[in-house]
Every structure is written in C-alpha cells, then in structure tokens.
Amino acid sequence: MEKKYISSDELSKHNKKGDLWISIQGKVYNVSDWGQHHPGGEVVLLNLAGQDVTDAFIAYHPGTAWKHLDNFFTGFYLDDFKVSEVSKDYRRLVSEFVKLGLFEKKEHVTLFTLTSVAIMFSIVVYGVVGCDSVWAHLGSGMLLGLLWMQSTYVGHDSGHYEVMSSRGYNKLAQIICGNCLTAYPGFRGLLALVWLNLYLQTFLLLFSPTRNVPDRLYNIMGIAVFWTWFPLLLSCLPSWPERLMFVLACFVVCSIQHLQFCLNHFAANVYVGPPSGNDWFEKQTSGTLDISCSTWMDWFFGGLQFQLEHHLFPRLPRAQLRKVSPLVIDLCKKHNLPYRSLTFVEANLWTLKTLRTAALQARDFTNAAPQNLLWEAFNTHG
C-alpha cells in the first residue's frame, strides 16, 4: 500500500483542542480525543500540538507505550521528517540505558527514604509531646522541615516512575508522602511565607469544579489527614509563641528545597513562546543548572541536584542520575552545548546576578519589552 505524506506546515495546522495532531518518528497521529485521558494531562499535548514530538515522547514514556500508538495513526507520514545529530545521540543514549536496565534499577532509595521519614516523624512527635524544653521543640520543628523535604522527594519520584512494586502501592506512596505528610498534591516548594499561597492553591485546585484532578477524592482525604495531625501536634505545644516558632522552623528548613529549585531553573536561560518537540536535548541544556555536591549529599538534595540529567531522562530513578552524568557531559561537549554545574554558593551568586540584571532592565524604559528578562518571565514556557 502506497504511503501518504503531509508536510510539517500541514501538520502545524492541527494544533488546537479538538483538532490535535502530532508526529512521532515521522508517523502522524491524531490524539484529539486522547487529551482528556492522557495521564500527563491535556495541556502537555496542546503545548506540543502540530509538531514532531519524538524526543519528548521517548523521554516520558516507557517502551510499553509504543504499542498503543497505532490506535491513533492517521495513515500519514511527514514528507520532510529529519532527525538532528543531537537527537540521534540522545535517542542512542536512551536506548543504551534501556539495554542496561537503568530505568528499572531503583535500588533501595525509596525504602531508605521512607524509613528515615518514619524515624524522623517519631522523633518529632516525641520532641513535641514528650519534652518540655523549648530547644527540643525548636529542633523538632526543624526536623519536621527536613522530613517534608524527604517526603516530597518520594512524592516527586513516584510521579515519574514506579517507586513501589505496583501501581497501586505507587499511588499510595504519592498520597501518603504528597498529601498526608505535606498537604500538597504534587511537588511542593517553600520559601519563607510562600507556603500560605501553596496551601491556598491546593484547596482551589482540589475543590474547583472545572478542573480535571486525577484521584481528587484520594487527594482530599490525604490533605484532611494532614490538617488533622498537624494542628493536633501544634496544640501539644505549651504556648502560642512556641507554636509560631515551631511552624516557622518547619518552613525555614523546608525553604532550602525551594531555593534549590530556584537555582536549578531560574539561573539559566528560558525560552519564549510555545515549546518545540524536536530540540529536546538543546532546550534542557540551555535552561537547566546542576548543583555540584559530594555523594553523601545526594540524600539531602533528593538526587535533583542533577537537574539536567533529570530533565533529560525524567523516568530514570534518582539512584542512576550521578552515574549517567559523565555521559551527559560528554554529549554536551560533543555538540558544543552548555553543561552548568556550580556549588550551592556559586549557584546562589549566579541567581542573584540574574535577578539584578532583570531589575536593572526593568528600570530601563528605553529597553524594548521583548528584550528584557522581566518580559521573558511573564511570557516564558520553560
């Protein structure tokens, strides 16, 4: 049977809700009706609609997902389909990881993390209920902040790959770590008093009748658990000043996590306009910064100090990120792409420099809007 072809320009016209086509390895698929069922949400598909998304598909989907594509095949192929040298090397690297079984080698990171969370929670409860010292209460608050950091790492990991033995247990880990212990469905970031806004956004999301929230009931039950035990724990403290001190201690410690995310994402470049699916590797290297640290700090940072590696291979267990980092560095060198890895202090200085540049540009009214960082901040997609 003779193949039918369309051009990339023709494909790009199918880029809206109800008329949503994509291309994967040159084959064109109609996913208009799939958006509402897509596990990653419809917005992801709309962002990449009307273009080739091969690298993005490879990054976020396991090999078992390929067999379902034929259900959406339009019968058309792209007549101008081509693959860049960078994409070829990226796909070759993913294929190599699959052969080595790296996507399945989770080691015992989740077990160790959950065990540490359970131990920390026990110490926090004892420090609040069983001790009268204000210093014990302060230490318990700080330890609870560290517990939240580790708990959200598990919640984050479980959103990218199965950290447990089955999908059911994986969902249970998400609810416990992301809701029951931290009251935020997803990956939380807390800097100073920003947590108030995040809690508000959580309630607005979960109780919005117009938003499609997966497992809405389970998420609501999870945050109900949090808002039961956390106020009860606070009520065990002897005075309101100590309760305020405890809460602030929790969130000041946890703010380190949010600061890390800011360093990873905001210090590097951004791109303006809708994302493109055919320059995946280049986009990630351009907009991501790694934090260099010793191996013993991997637990503290949750492996996400290797943010570039995580963005390139989001399904890769965090135990493998340090191992694949040299391969990513080599690939960046081969294609003359940036690989930024700074210490925590250096990354903070870099970020402050970026913020200062943005502030100076915002004050310069002679500078056209599209040329300054403030404008980019409101119009960026990455």
Short mmCIF file of C-alpha atoms in Angstrom, two decimals:
data_model
loop_
_atom_site.label_atom_id
_atom_site.label_comp_id
_atom_site.label_asym_id
_atom_site.label_seq_id
_atom_site.Cartn_x
_atom_site.Cartn_y
_atom_site.Cartn_z
CA MET A 1 0.00 0.00 0.00
CA GLU A 2 1.38 3.39 -1.07
CA LYS A 3 2.29 5.72 1.80
CA LYS A 4 0.51 9.06 2.15
CA TYR A 5 2.50 12.13 3.11
CA ILE A 6 1.87 15.57 4.56
CA SER A 7 4.30 18.41 5.26
CA SER A 8 5.27 19.86 8.61
CA ASP A 9 3.37 23.01 7.65
CA GLU A 10 0.22 20.98 7.15
CA LEU A 11 0.79 19.19 10.44
CA SER A 12 1.19 22.51 12.27
CA LYS A 13 -2.39 23.49 11.36
CA HIS A 14 -3.73 20.72 13.61
CA ASN A 15 -2.65 22.43 16.81
CA LYS A 16 -5.75 23.05 18.89
CA LYS A 17 -8.23 21.31 21.11
CA GLY A 18 -10.48 19.04 19.06
CA ASP A 19 -8.00 19.04 16.19
CA LEU A 20 -4.74 17.88 17.73
CA TRP A 21 -2.16 16.01 15.66
CA ILE A 22 1.41 15.12 16.50
CA SER A 23 4.25 13.27 14.78
CA ILE A 24 6.47 10.60 16.31
CA GLN A 25 9.38 9.30 14.22
CA GLY A 26 7.75 10.67 11.09
CA LYS A 27 4.35 8.99 11.59
CA VAL A 28 1.38 11.31 12.16
CA TYR A 29 -1.11 10.62 14.95
CA ASN A 30 -4.49 12.17 15.74
CA VAL A 31 -4.74 12.49 19.53
CA SER A 32 -7.67 14.92 19.60
CA ASP A 33 -9.82 12.60 21.72
CA TRP A 34 -6.97 11.28 23.82
CA GLY A 35 -6.17 14.55 25.62
CA GLN A 36 -8.76 14.15 28.36
CA HIS A 37 -7.49 10.62 29.08
CA HIS A 38 -3.77 11.35 28.81
CA PRO A 39 -2.06 10.53 32.15
CA GLY A 40 0.14 13.61 31.79
CA GLY A 41 -2.82 15.90 31.14
CA GLU A 42 -4.13 17.60 28.02
CA VAL A 43 -2.05 20.77 28.41
CA VAL A 44 1.14 18.86 27.58
CA LEU A 45 -0.33 17.69 24.29
CA LEU A 46 -1.67 21.15 23.45
CA ASN A 47 1.76 22.69 24.08
CA LEU A 48 3.35 20.36 21.52
CA ALA A 49 0.42 20.07 19.12
CA GLY A 50 1.09 20.21 15.40
CA GLN A 51 4.75 19.18 15.51
CA ASP A 52 7.14 16.26 15.83
CA VAL A 53 7.42 15.21 19.49
CA THR A 54 9.64 12.14 19.22
CA ASP A 55 12.24 13.15 21.81
CA ALA A 56 9.62 14.28 24.33
CA PHE A 57 7.70 11.02 23.84
CA ILE A 58 10.87 8.97 24.35
CA ALA A 59 11.73 10.94 27.49
CA TYR A 60 8.41 10.49 29.26
CA HIS A 61 7.10 7.12 28.05
CA PRO A 62 8.31 3.58 28.67
CA GLY A 63 8.73 1.11 25.83
CA THR A 64 5.31 -0.39 26.55
CA ALA A 65 3.63 2.83 25.38
CA TRP A 66 4.73 2.42 21.76
CA LYS A 67 2.27 -0.39 21.07
CA HIS A 68 -0.67 1.95 21.71
CA LEU A 69 0.33 4.49 19.07
CA ASP A 70 -1.23 2.58 16.17
CA ASN A 71 -4.65 3.31 17.68
CA PHE A 72 -4.12 6.98 16.75
CA PHE A 73 -2.29 6.61 13.42
CA THR A 74 -3.79 8.80 10.68
CA GLY A 75 -2.18 6.93 7.81
CA PHE A 76 0.03 9.93 7.03
CA TYR A 77 3.79 10.31 7.21
CA LEU A 78 5.86 13.51 7.29
CA ASP A 79 7.49 14.08 3.92
CA ASP A 80 10.14 16.41 5.39
CA PHE A 81 10.92 14.40 8.51
CA LYS A 82 14.54 14.55 9.62
CA VAL A 83 16.49 13.95 12.80
CA SER A 84 19.27 16.21 14.07
CA GLU A 85 22.61 14.75 15.10
CA VAL A 86 21.95 15.77 18.70
CA SER A 87 18.63 13.92 18.72
CA LYS A 88 20.26 10.84 17.20
CA ASP A 89 22.81 10.75 20.00
CA TYR A 90 20.16 11.43 22.64
CA ARG A 91 17.98 8.57 21.41
CA ARG A 92 21.02 6.31 21.21
CA LEU A 93 21.80 7.12 24.83
CA VAL A 94 18.25 6.34 25.95
CA SER A 95 18.40 3.05 24.06
CA GLU A 96 21.67 2.21 25.79
CA PHE A 97 20.12 2.92 29.21
CA VAL A 98 17.20 0.63 28.35
CA LYS A 99 19.59 -2.20 27.40
CA LEU A 100 21.47 -1.73 30.68
CA GLY A 101 18.18 -1.83 32.58
CA LEU A 102 18.86 1.51 34.27
CA PHE A 103 15.20 2.56 34.17
CA GLU A 104 14.34 -0.47 36.33
CA LYS A 105 17.29 -0.27 38.74
CA LYS A 106 15.75 1.75 41.54
CA GLU A 107 17.97 0.19 44.22
CA HIS A 108 16.63 0.79 47.74
CA VAL A 109 16.42 4.58 47.75
CA THR A 110 12.68 4.71 48.43
CA LEU A 111 12.92 2.17 51.26
CA PHE A 112 15.75 4.11 52.92
CA THR A 113 13.95 7.43 52.47
CA LEU A 114 10.62 6.21 53.82
CA THR A 115 12.42 4.59 56.76
CA SER A 116 14.19 7.86 57.55
CA VAL A 117 10.86 9.73 57.26
CA ALA A 118 9.23 7.32 59.74
CA ILE A 119 12.12 7.71 62.18
CA MET A 120 12.10 11.49 61.89
CA PHE A 121 8.34 11.62 62.40
CA SER A 122 8.66 9.56 65.58
CA ILE A 123 11.38 11.87 66.90
CA VAL A 124 9.29 14.96 66.06
CA VAL A 125 6.27 13.61 67.93
CA TYR A 126 8.40 12.67 70.94
CA GLY A 127 10.15 16.05 70.89
CA VAL A 128 6.84 17.90 70.99
CA VAL A 129 4.80 15.63 73.27
CA GLY A 130 7.48 14.13 75.50
CA CYS A 131 9.85 17.09 76.05
CA ASP A 132 9.35 20.41 77.84
CA SER A 133 12.47 22.14 76.52
CA VAL A 134 11.95 24.97 74.07
CA TRP A 135 15.12 23.84 72.32
CA ALA A 136 13.64 20.38 71.83
CA HIS A 137 10.56 21.99 70.31
CA LEU A 138 12.69 24.14 68.01
CA GLY A 139 14.72 21.12 66.94
CA SER A 140 11.54 19.13 66.31
CA GLY A 141 10.25 21.89 64.05
CA MET A 142 13.47 21.93 62.07
CA LEU A 143 13.43 18.14 61.80
CA LEU A 144 9.85 18.23 60.53
CA GLY A 145 11.01 20.60 57.78
CA LEU A 146 13.68 18.10 56.78
CA LEU A 147 11.06 15.33 56.90
CA TRP A 148 8.87 17.31 54.49
CA MET A 149 11.79 17.67 52.10
CA GLN A 150 12.45 13.93 52.03
CA SER A 151 8.76 13.07 51.82
CA THR A 152 8.22 15.29 48.80
CA TYR A 153 11.19 13.73 47.03
CA VAL A 154 9.41 10.38 47.24
CA GLY A 155 6.19 12.01 46.05
CA HIS A 156 8.06 13.55 43.15
CA ASP A 157 9.80 10.31 42.23
CA SER A 158 6.53 8.39 42.27
CA GLY A 159 5.11 10.82 39.74
CA HIS A 160 7.88 10.00 37.24
CA TYR A 161 8.26 6.25 37.69
CA GLU A 162 7.00 3.46 39.92
CA VAL A 163 8.96 3.62 43.15
CA MET A 164 6.92 0.77 44.62
CA SER A 165 6.22 -2.79 43.48
CA SER A 166 2.89 -1.96 41.80
CA ARG A 167 0.88 1.00 40.51
CA GLY A 168 -1.47 0.72 43.48
CA TYR A 169 1.32 0.95 46.03
CA ASN A 170 2.89 3.72 43.98
CA LYS A 171 -0.32 5.76 44.22
CA LEU A 172 -0.43 5.03 47.96
CA ALA A 173 3.11 6.40 48.31
CA GLN A 174 2.05 9.56 46.45
CA ILE A 175 -0.94 10.14 48.71
CA ILE A 176 0.97 9.48 51.93
CA CYS A 177 4.07 11.48 51.02
CA GLY A 178 2.44 14.24 48.98
CA ASN A 179 -0.78 14.74 50.95
CA CYS A 180 -0.93 13.06 54.35
CA LEU A 181 2.52 14.28 55.38
CA THR A 182 2.82 17.53 53.43
CA ALA A 183 -0.74 18.51 52.37
CA TYR A 184 0.28 19.40 48.84
CA PRO A 185 -0.69 17.19 45.85
CA GLY A 186 2.47 17.34 43.82
CA PHE A 187 5.93 18.72 44.38
CA ARG A 188 5.96 21.49 46.99
CA GLY A 189 8.46 24.34 47.22
CA LEU A 190 8.55 26.58 50.24
CA LEU A 191 10.45 29.83 50.63
CA ALA A 192 9.71 31.99 53.67
CA LEU A 193 5.93 32.51 53.76
CA VAL A 194 5.21 31.33 50.21
CA TRP A 195 3.69 28.21 51.78
CA LEU A 196 0.48 30.14 52.53
CA ASN A 197 -0.11 30.65 48.84
CA LEU A 198 0.65 27.00 48.08
CA TYR A 199 -1.88 25.78 50.61
CA LEU A 200 -4.45 28.15 49.14
CA GLN A 201 -3.69 26.94 45.61
CA THR A 202 -4.05 23.34 46.80
CA PHE A 203 -7.59 23.95 48.04
CA LEU A 204 -8.53 25.96 44.95
CA LEU A 205 -7.31 23.13 42.72
CA LEU A 206 -8.90 20.25 44.59
CA PHE A 207 -12.27 21.92 45.05
CA SER A 208 -12.53 23.51 41.60
CA PRO A 209 -15.48 22.02 39.70
CA THR A 210 -13.94 22.96 36.33
CA ARG A 211 -10.51 21.35 36.83
CA ASN A 212 -9.86 17.73 35.97
CA VAL A 213 -7.94 16.46 39.00
CA PRO A 214 -6.87 12.79 38.94
CA ASP A 215 -7.79 10.92 42.14
CA ARG A 216 -9.47 14.03 43.52
CA LEU A 217 -11.16 12.18 46.40
CA TYR A 218 -7.94 10.47 47.50
CA ASN A 219 -6.10 13.80 47.42
CA ILE A 220 -8.80 15.47 49.51
CA MET A 221 -8.70 12.61 52.02
CA GLY A 222 -4.90 12.94 52.14
CA ILE A 223 -4.89 16.65 52.98
CA ALA A 224 -7.67 16.01 55.52
CA VAL A 225 -5.26 13.68 57.29
CA PHE A 226 -2.58 16.38 57.29
CA TRP A 227 -4.92 19.05 58.62
CA THR A 228 -5.88 16.68 61.40
CA TRP A 229 -2.48 15.61 62.74
CA PHE A 230 -0.58 18.88 62.19
CA PRO A 231 -2.92 21.14 64.22
CA LEU A 232 -3.13 18.44 66.91
CA LEU A 233 0.66 18.35 67.10
CA LEU A 234 0.79 22.14 67.41
CA SER A 235 -1.83 22.05 70.17
CA CYS A 236 0.57 19.97 72.27
CA LEU A 237 3.00 22.89 72.48
CA PRO A 238 2.62 24.98 75.66
CA SER A 239 2.17 28.48 74.20
CA TRP A 240 1.35 30.39 71.02
CA PRO A 241 4.88 31.86 70.72
CA GLU A 242 6.31 28.33 70.72
CA ARG A 243 3.72 27.21 68.17
CA LEU A 244 4.68 30.11 65.90
CA MET A 245 8.37 29.30 66.40
CA PHE A 246 7.70 25.64 65.53
CA VAL A 247 5.82 26.50 62.31
CA LEU A 248 8.46 28.99 61.19
CA ALA A 249 11.24 26.47 61.93
CA CYS A 250 9.48 23.88 59.73
CA PHE A 251 9.18 26.18 56.77
CA VAL A 252 12.56 27.88 57.07
CA VAL A 253 14.29 24.49 56.84
CA CYS A 254 12.00 23.34 54.03
CA SER A 255 12.71 26.59 52.15
CA ILE A 256 16.14 25.15 51.30
CA GLN A 257 14.34 22.78 48.96
CA HIS A 258 12.51 25.58 47.18
CA LEU A 259 15.73 27.56 46.95
CA GLN A 260 17.35 24.57 45.26
CA PHE A 261 14.58 24.51 42.64
CA CYS A 262 15.03 28.23 42.02
CA LEU A 263 18.74 27.73 41.47
CA ASN A 264 18.14 24.77 39.13
CA HIS A 265 15.61 26.56 36.96
CA PHE A 266 15.82 30.35 37.25
CA ALA A 267 19.55 30.98 36.95
CA ALA A 268 19.79 29.58 33.41
CA ASN A 269 18.07 30.63 30.18
CA VAL A 270 14.38 30.43 29.36
CA TYR A 271 12.58 30.19 26.05
CA VAL A 272 9.72 32.39 24.93
CA GLY A 273 6.71 31.08 23.06
CA PRO A 274 5.34 27.53 22.78
CA PRO A 275 7.90 24.74 23.26
CA SER A 276 9.28 22.76 20.35
CA GLY A 277 9.42 18.97 20.42
CA ASN A 278 12.35 18.43 18.06
CA ASP A 279 15.16 20.11 20.01
CA TRP A 280 14.62 18.41 23.35
CA PHE A 281 18.25 17.98 24.33
CA GLU A 282 19.22 21.54 23.41
CA LYS A 283 16.32 23.05 25.34
CA GLN A 284 17.16 21.16 28.51
CA THR A 285 20.86 22.05 28.46
CA SER A 286 20.07 25.70 27.82
CA GLY A 287 17.59 26.12 30.66
CA THR A 288 18.95 23.96 33.48
CA LEU A 289 21.65 24.29 36.13
CA ASP A 290 23.11 21.44 38.21
CA ILE A 291 24.28 21.79 41.81
CA SER A 292 27.60 20.05 42.44
CA CYS A 293 27.99 18.27 45.78
CA SER A 294 29.51 15.20 47.38
CA THR A 295 27.84 11.81 47.07
CA TRP A 296 26.79 11.84 50.73
CA MET A 297 24.63 14.90 49.95
CA ASP A 298 22.58 13.04 47.31
CA TRP A 299 20.10 12.07 50.04
CA PHE A 300 19.71 15.67 51.18
CA PHE A 301 19.06 17.01 47.66
CA GLY A 302 16.95 14.02 46.63
CA GLY A 303 19.13 13.44 43.57
CA LEU A 304 17.66 16.56 41.97
CA GLN A 305 20.92 18.44 42.15
CA PHE A 306 21.37 16.58 38.85
CA GLN A 307 18.54 18.60 37.40
CA LEU A 308 19.73 18.44 33.78
CA GLU A 309 20.03 14.67 33.91
CA HIS A 310 16.57 14.50 35.48
CA HIS A 311 15.06 16.73 32.78
CA LEU A 312 16.66 14.70 30.01
CA PHE A 313 15.66 11.33 31.49
CA PRO A 314 12.67 12.02 33.77
CA ARG A 315 11.85 8.30 34.15
CA LEU A 316 15.36 7.47 35.34
CA PRO A 317 15.49 6.55 39.07
CA ARG A 318 17.42 9.07 41.11
CA ALA A 319 19.94 6.39 42.10
CA GLN A 320 21.20 6.41 38.48
CA LEU A 321 21.49 10.17 37.93
CA ARG A 322 25.04 10.53 39.23
CA LYS A 323 26.12 7.50 37.17
CA VAL A 324 24.84 8.90 33.85
CA SER A 325 26.11 12.43 34.46
CA PRO A 326 29.54 11.84 32.78
CA LEU A 327 27.75 10.57 29.64
CA VAL A 328 25.63 13.72 29.52
CA ILE A 329 28.73 15.87 29.95
CA ASP A 330 30.44 14.07 27.04
CA LEU A 331 27.39 14.56 24.81
CA CYS A 332 27.26 18.27 25.66
CA LYS A 333 30.94 18.64 24.79
CA LYS A 334 30.47 16.77 21.50
CA HIS A 335 27.73 19.13 20.34
CA ASN A 336 29.14 22.28 21.95
CA LEU A 337 26.20 22.64 24.33
CA PRO A 338 26.40 24.14 27.84
CA TYR A 339 26.68 21.94 30.90
CA ARG A 340 26.48 24.08 34.03
CA SER A 341 27.36 22.59 37.41
CA LEU A 342 28.00 25.01 40.27
CA THR A 343 28.34 24.71 44.03
CA PHE A 344 25.36 25.78 46.14
CA VAL A 345 27.05 29.10 46.96
CA GLU A 346 28.11 29.75 43.36
CA ALA A 347 24.59 28.98 42.11
CA ASN A 348 23.13 31.46 44.60
CA LEU A 349 25.52 34.16 43.42
CA TRP A 350 24.66 33.35 39.79
CA THR A 351 20.94 33.62 40.55
CA LEU A 352 21.35 36.91 42.40
CA LYS A 353 23.30 38.26 39.42
CA THR A 354 20.45 37.20 37.10
CA LEU A 355 17.88 38.89 39.37
CA ARG A 356 19.96 42.07 39.46
CA THR A 357 20.17 42.09 35.66
CA ALA A 358 16.40 41.66 35.45
CA ALA A 359 15.82 44.51 37.91
CA LEU A 360 18.11 46.89 36.02
CA GLN A 361 16.47 46.01 32.72
CA ALA A 362 13.01 46.55 34.19
CA ARG A 363 14.04 50.06 35.28
CA ASP A 364 15.39 50.89 31.84
CA PHE A 365 12.35 52.24 29.96
CA THR A 366 14.41 52.74 26.81
CA ASN A 367 14.83 48.98 26.51
CA ALA A 368 12.12 47.34 24.38
CA ALA A 369 9.94 44.89 26.35
CA PRO A 370 10.82 41.73 24.41
CA GLN A 371 14.48 42.42 25.12
CA ASN A 372 14.39 42.24 28.91
CA LEU A 373 14.24 39.42 31.45
CA LEU A 374 11.10 40.73 33.18
CA TRP A 375 9.14 40.42 29.95
CA GLU A 376 10.50 36.92 29.46
CA ALA A 377 9.45 35.95 33.00
CA PHE A 378 5.81 36.65 32.13
CA ASN A 379 5.94 35.06 28.70
CA THR A 380 8.20 32.05 29.12
CA HIS A 381 7.16 28.44 28.73
CA GLY A 382 10.33 26.85 30.05
#
